[in-house]
Short mmCIF file of C-alpha atoms and ligand atoms in Angstrom, two decimals:
data_model
loop_
_atom_site.label_atom_id
_atom_site.label_comp_id
_atom_site.label_asym_id
_atom_site.label_seq_id
_atom_site.Cartn_x
_atom_site.Cartn_y
_atom_site.Cartn_z
CA MET A 146 -11.47 22.54 -5.89
CA ARG A 147 -11.03 19.89 -8.54
CA ARG A 148 -13.01 16.76 -7.79
CA PRO A 149 -11.35 13.96 -9.69
CA GLY A 150 -13.66 11.01 -10.29
CA GLN A 151 -10.89 8.46 -10.19
CA PHE A 152 -7.22 8.10 -9.51
CA LYS A 153 -4.40 5.66 -10.10
CA MET A 154 -2.80 4.02 -7.09
CA VAL A 155 0.08 1.57 -7.13
CA LEU A 156 1.09 -1.07 -4.62
CA LEU A 157 4.79 -1.31 -3.84
CA GLY A 158 6.83 -3.39 -1.44
CA GLU A 159 8.87 -6.53 -1.12
CA SER A 160 7.51 -9.81 -2.35
CA ALA A 161 5.23 -11.68 0.10
CA VAL A 162 4.44 -8.75 2.39
CA GLY A 163 0.76 -9.02 1.42
CA LYS A 164 0.23 -6.49 -1.37
CA SER A 165 -2.09 -8.72 -3.40
CA SER A 166 -3.92 -9.79 -0.24
CA LEU A 167 -4.54 -6.14 0.70
CA ALA A 168 -5.82 -5.46 -2.82
CA LEU A 169 -8.19 -8.42 -2.69
CA ARG A 170 -9.41 -7.48 0.79
CA PHE A 171 -9.96 -3.87 -0.25
CA ALA A 172 -11.67 -4.49 -3.59
CA LYS A 173 -13.62 -7.67 -2.80
CA GLY A 174 -13.61 -8.10 0.96
CA GLN A 175 -11.96 -11.50 0.54
CA TYR A 176 -8.85 -13.24 1.80
CA GLN A 177 -7.17 -16.35 0.40
CA GLU A 178 -4.80 -18.16 2.74
CA HIS A 179 -2.81 -19.76 -0.04
CA ALA A 180 -3.09 -17.21 -2.78
CA GLU A 181 -1.12 -17.94 -5.92
CA SER A 182 1.38 -15.21 -6.69
CA THR A 183 -0.13 -12.92 -9.26
CA ILE A 184 0.57 -13.73 -12.87
CA GLY A 185 0.30 -10.98 -15.44
CA ALA A 186 -0.84 -7.46 -14.76
CA ALA A 187 -3.32 -7.15 -11.93
CA PHE A 188 -5.71 -4.29 -11.94
CA LEU A 189 -8.60 -3.82 -9.55
CA THR A 190 -11.03 -0.98 -9.07
CA HIS A 191 -13.12 -0.04 -6.09
CA THR A 192 -15.21 3.05 -5.50
CA LEU A 193 -15.05 4.83 -2.18
CA GLN A 194 -17.64 7.26 -0.86
CA ILE A 195 -15.40 10.04 0.45
CA ASP A 196 -18.25 12.15 1.80
CA SER A 197 -21.94 12.68 1.04
CA ASP A 198 -21.27 14.28 -2.37
CA THR A 199 -17.93 12.81 -3.42
CA SER A 200 -17.14 9.33 -4.58
CA LEU A 201 -13.76 8.34 -5.94
CA LYS A 202 -12.87 5.30 -7.98
CA VAL A 203 -9.55 3.84 -6.96
CA GLU A 204 -7.72 2.20 -9.87
CA LEU A 205 -5.41 -0.10 -8.01
CA TRP A 206 -2.37 -1.58 -9.72
CA ASP A 207 -0.71 -4.63 -8.25
CA THR A 208 2.86 -5.53 -9.21
CA ALA A 209 2.11 -9.00 -10.52
CA GLY A 210 5.29 -10.36 -8.98
CA GLN A 211 7.46 -7.86 -10.83
CA GLU A 212 8.75 -6.37 -7.58
CA ARG A 213 11.99 -8.26 -8.20
CA TYR A 214 12.56 -6.39 -11.45
CA HIS A 215 13.18 -2.93 -10.18
CA SER A 216 13.81 -1.46 -13.62
CA LEU A 217 10.13 -1.97 -14.46
CA ALA A 218 8.97 0.14 -11.54
CA PRO A 219 9.02 3.63 -13.12
CA MET A 220 6.76 2.43 -15.92
CA TYR A 221 4.43 1.00 -13.34
CA TYR A 222 4.10 4.02 -11.05
CA ARG A 223 4.12 6.65 -13.79
CA GLY A 224 0.99 8.80 -13.62
CA ALA A 225 -0.05 7.45 -10.24
CA GLN A 226 -1.47 10.02 -7.84
CA ALA A 227 -1.04 7.69 -4.90
CA ALA A 228 0.94 4.70 -3.70
CA LEU A 229 0.54 2.23 -0.91
CA VAL A 230 3.95 1.01 0.20
CA VAL A 231 3.67 -2.21 2.18
CA TYR A 232 5.97 -3.98 4.61
CA ASP A 233 5.47 -6.98 6.89
CA ILE A 234 5.69 -6.25 10.64
CA THR A 235 7.38 -9.64 11.14
CA ASN A 236 10.16 -8.81 8.67
CA SER A 237 12.43 -5.84 9.36
CA GLU A 238 14.15 -6.22 6.00
CA SER A 239 10.81 -5.51 4.32
CA LEU A 240 10.63 -2.18 6.16
CA ARG A 241 14.07 -1.26 4.87
CA ARG A 242 12.84 -2.00 1.35
CA ALA A 243 9.67 0.04 1.94
CA LYS A 244 11.75 3.04 2.97
CA MET A 245 13.71 2.75 -0.28
CA TRP A 246 10.44 2.88 -2.23
CA VAL A 247 9.32 5.95 -0.34
CA LYS A 248 12.62 7.67 -1.08
CA GLU A 249 12.39 6.84 -4.77
CA LEU A 250 8.79 8.02 -5.07
CA ARG A 251 9.58 11.29 -3.30
CA GLN A 252 12.57 11.89 -5.59
CA VAL A 253 10.60 11.19 -8.75
CA ASN A 254 7.38 12.96 -7.83
CA ALA A 255 8.62 15.63 -5.44
CA GLY A 256 5.89 16.07 -2.84
CA ASP A 257 3.08 15.40 -5.27
CA MET A 258 2.20 11.81 -4.62
CA VAL A 259 0.04 10.78 -1.70
CA ILE A 260 1.80 7.87 -0.04
CA GLY A 261 0.37 5.39 2.42
CA LEU A 262 2.58 3.07 4.43
CA ALA A 263 1.01 -0.20 5.58
CA GLY A 264 2.63 -2.40 8.21
CA ASN A 265 0.80 -5.55 7.21
CA LYS A 266 0.26 -8.90 9.00
CA ALA A 267 -0.62 -7.07 12.21
CA ASP A 268 -2.56 -10.19 13.23
CA LEU A 269 0.85 -11.80 13.84
CA ALA A 270 1.82 -9.14 16.40
CA THR A 271 0.97 -11.38 19.34
CA GLY A 272 3.65 -13.85 20.30
CA ASN A 273 7.23 -12.95 19.47
CA LYS A 274 7.04 -12.66 15.70
CA ARG A 275 7.02 -8.87 15.55
CA GLN A 276 10.30 -7.40 14.28
CA VAL A 277 9.20 -3.83 13.62
CA ASP A 278 8.35 -1.35 16.35
CA THR A 279 5.16 0.61 15.69
CA ARG A 280 6.29 3.87 17.29
CA GLU A 281 9.53 4.03 15.33
CA VAL A 282 7.65 3.68 12.06
CA ALA A 283 5.03 6.21 13.17
CA GLU A 284 7.82 8.73 13.71
CA TYR A 285 9.39 7.96 10.34
CA ALA A 286 5.96 8.30 8.69
CA GLU A 287 5.36 11.65 10.37
CA GLU A 288 8.71 12.99 9.16
CA ASN A 289 7.96 11.85 5.60
CA SER A 290 4.29 12.87 5.41
CA LEU A 291 3.06 9.32 5.01
CA ILE A 292 -0.34 7.97 6.00
CA PHE A 293 0.67 5.14 8.28
CA MET A 294 -1.34 2.26 9.71
CA GLU A 295 -0.70 -1.31 10.69
CA THR A 296 -3.05 -3.54 8.72
CA SER A 297 -4.17 -7.12 8.48
CA ALA A 298 -5.37 -8.33 5.11
CA LYS A 299 -6.21 -11.57 6.88
CA ARG A 300 -8.57 -10.09 9.45
CA GLY A 301 -9.43 -6.96 7.50
CA ASP A 302 -8.09 -4.57 10.15
CA ASN A 303 -7.46 -1.03 8.90
CA VAL A 304 -7.62 -2.02 5.22
CA THR A 305 -10.55 0.15 4.15
CA GLU A 306 -9.30 2.80 6.58
CA ILE A 307 -5.87 3.24 5.03
CA PHE A 308 -7.25 3.33 1.47
CA MET A 309 -9.93 5.79 2.59
CA ASN A 310 -7.38 8.10 4.22
CA VAL A 311 -5.21 8.06 1.11
CA ALA A 312 -8.24 8.74 -1.13
CA LYS A 313 -9.35 11.63 1.08
CA GLN A 314 -5.93 13.22 0.81
CA VAL A 315 -5.99 12.78 -2.98
CA ALA A 316 -9.46 14.36 -3.12
CA ALA A 317 -8.29 17.32 -1.03
CA LYS A 318 -5.48 18.18 -3.46
P1 LIG B 946 2.59 -10.06 -2.15
O1 LIG B 946 3.68 -10.88 -2.76
O2 LIG B 946 3.14 -8.84 -1.49
O3 LIG B 946 1.49 -9.76 -3.12
O4 LIG B 946 1.96 -10.93 -0.95
P2 LIG B 946 0.66 -11.86 -0.96
O5 LIG B 946 -0.58 -11.06 -0.87
O6 LIG B 946 0.77 -12.84 -2.08
O7 LIG B 946 0.83 -12.59 0.47
C1 LIG B 946 1.98 -13.37 0.76
C2 LIG B 946 1.64 -14.37 1.86
O8 LIG B 946 1.35 -13.68 3.07
C3 LIG B 946 0.40 -15.22 1.54
O9 LIG B 946 0.62 -16.53 2.02
C4 LIG B 946 -0.70 -14.55 2.33
O10 LIG B 946 -1.71 -15.45 2.69
C5 LIG B 946 0.05 -14.02 3.54
N1 LIG B 946 -0.58 -12.79 4.09
C6 LIG B 946 -0.95 -11.69 3.40
N2 LIG B 946 -1.51 -10.78 4.21
C7 LIG B 946 -1.49 -11.31 5.46
C8 LIG B 946 -1.94 -10.85 6.75
O11 LIG B 946 -2.47 -9.75 6.94
N3 LIG B 946 -1.72 -11.71 7.81
C9 LIG B 946 -1.13 -12.92 7.66
N4 LIG B 946 -0.97 -13.66 8.76
N5 LIG B 946 -0.70 -13.38 6.47
C10 LIG B 946 -0.88 -12.59 5.38
MG1 LIG B 947 1.41 -10.13 -5.17
#
């Protein structure tokens, strides 16, 4: 089995769903309540210990606010072995957008790319802010071979976990 030392992973999803916050939480364990939207290309790396003899460096690309310019996307995800598509559980429109990204990635890369789907802002699930049903998305994820978890960049819930599961699947290829 090939043991790649590193892989490229892109973040995709509507603006303000928490892509940059997930990247910051994953790579630095930090969260900024009033983060400025990213200016310029954002690139973070973080090494994960997959098992006792395998570590994998994740080269994580953040969209730098270019998510509005869809024509730039192919350049951005070219060569990526993995993607994390993010939506916001309090915004059903953002799920619709996430599904469009999944469809595009599957069309471009056939079944090759490992895709994670993060339902972010899970800390807002209490109260009546939730717009997206977990079970429905879980079913959709199952049908489309996606690694699905609800995450909170704010609290840190499931952030390392979803990246780790994606990395493990990349390593197993
Ligand atoms: P991006 O445009 O997708 O990169 O989104 P950002 O990371 O810039 O986040 C957009 C806004 O959502 C910011 O005000 C963040 O503080 C907030 N945010 C991001 N992740 C979470 C989360 O897990 N929970 C909550 N409550 N807010 C979040
Ligand atoms: Mg951002």
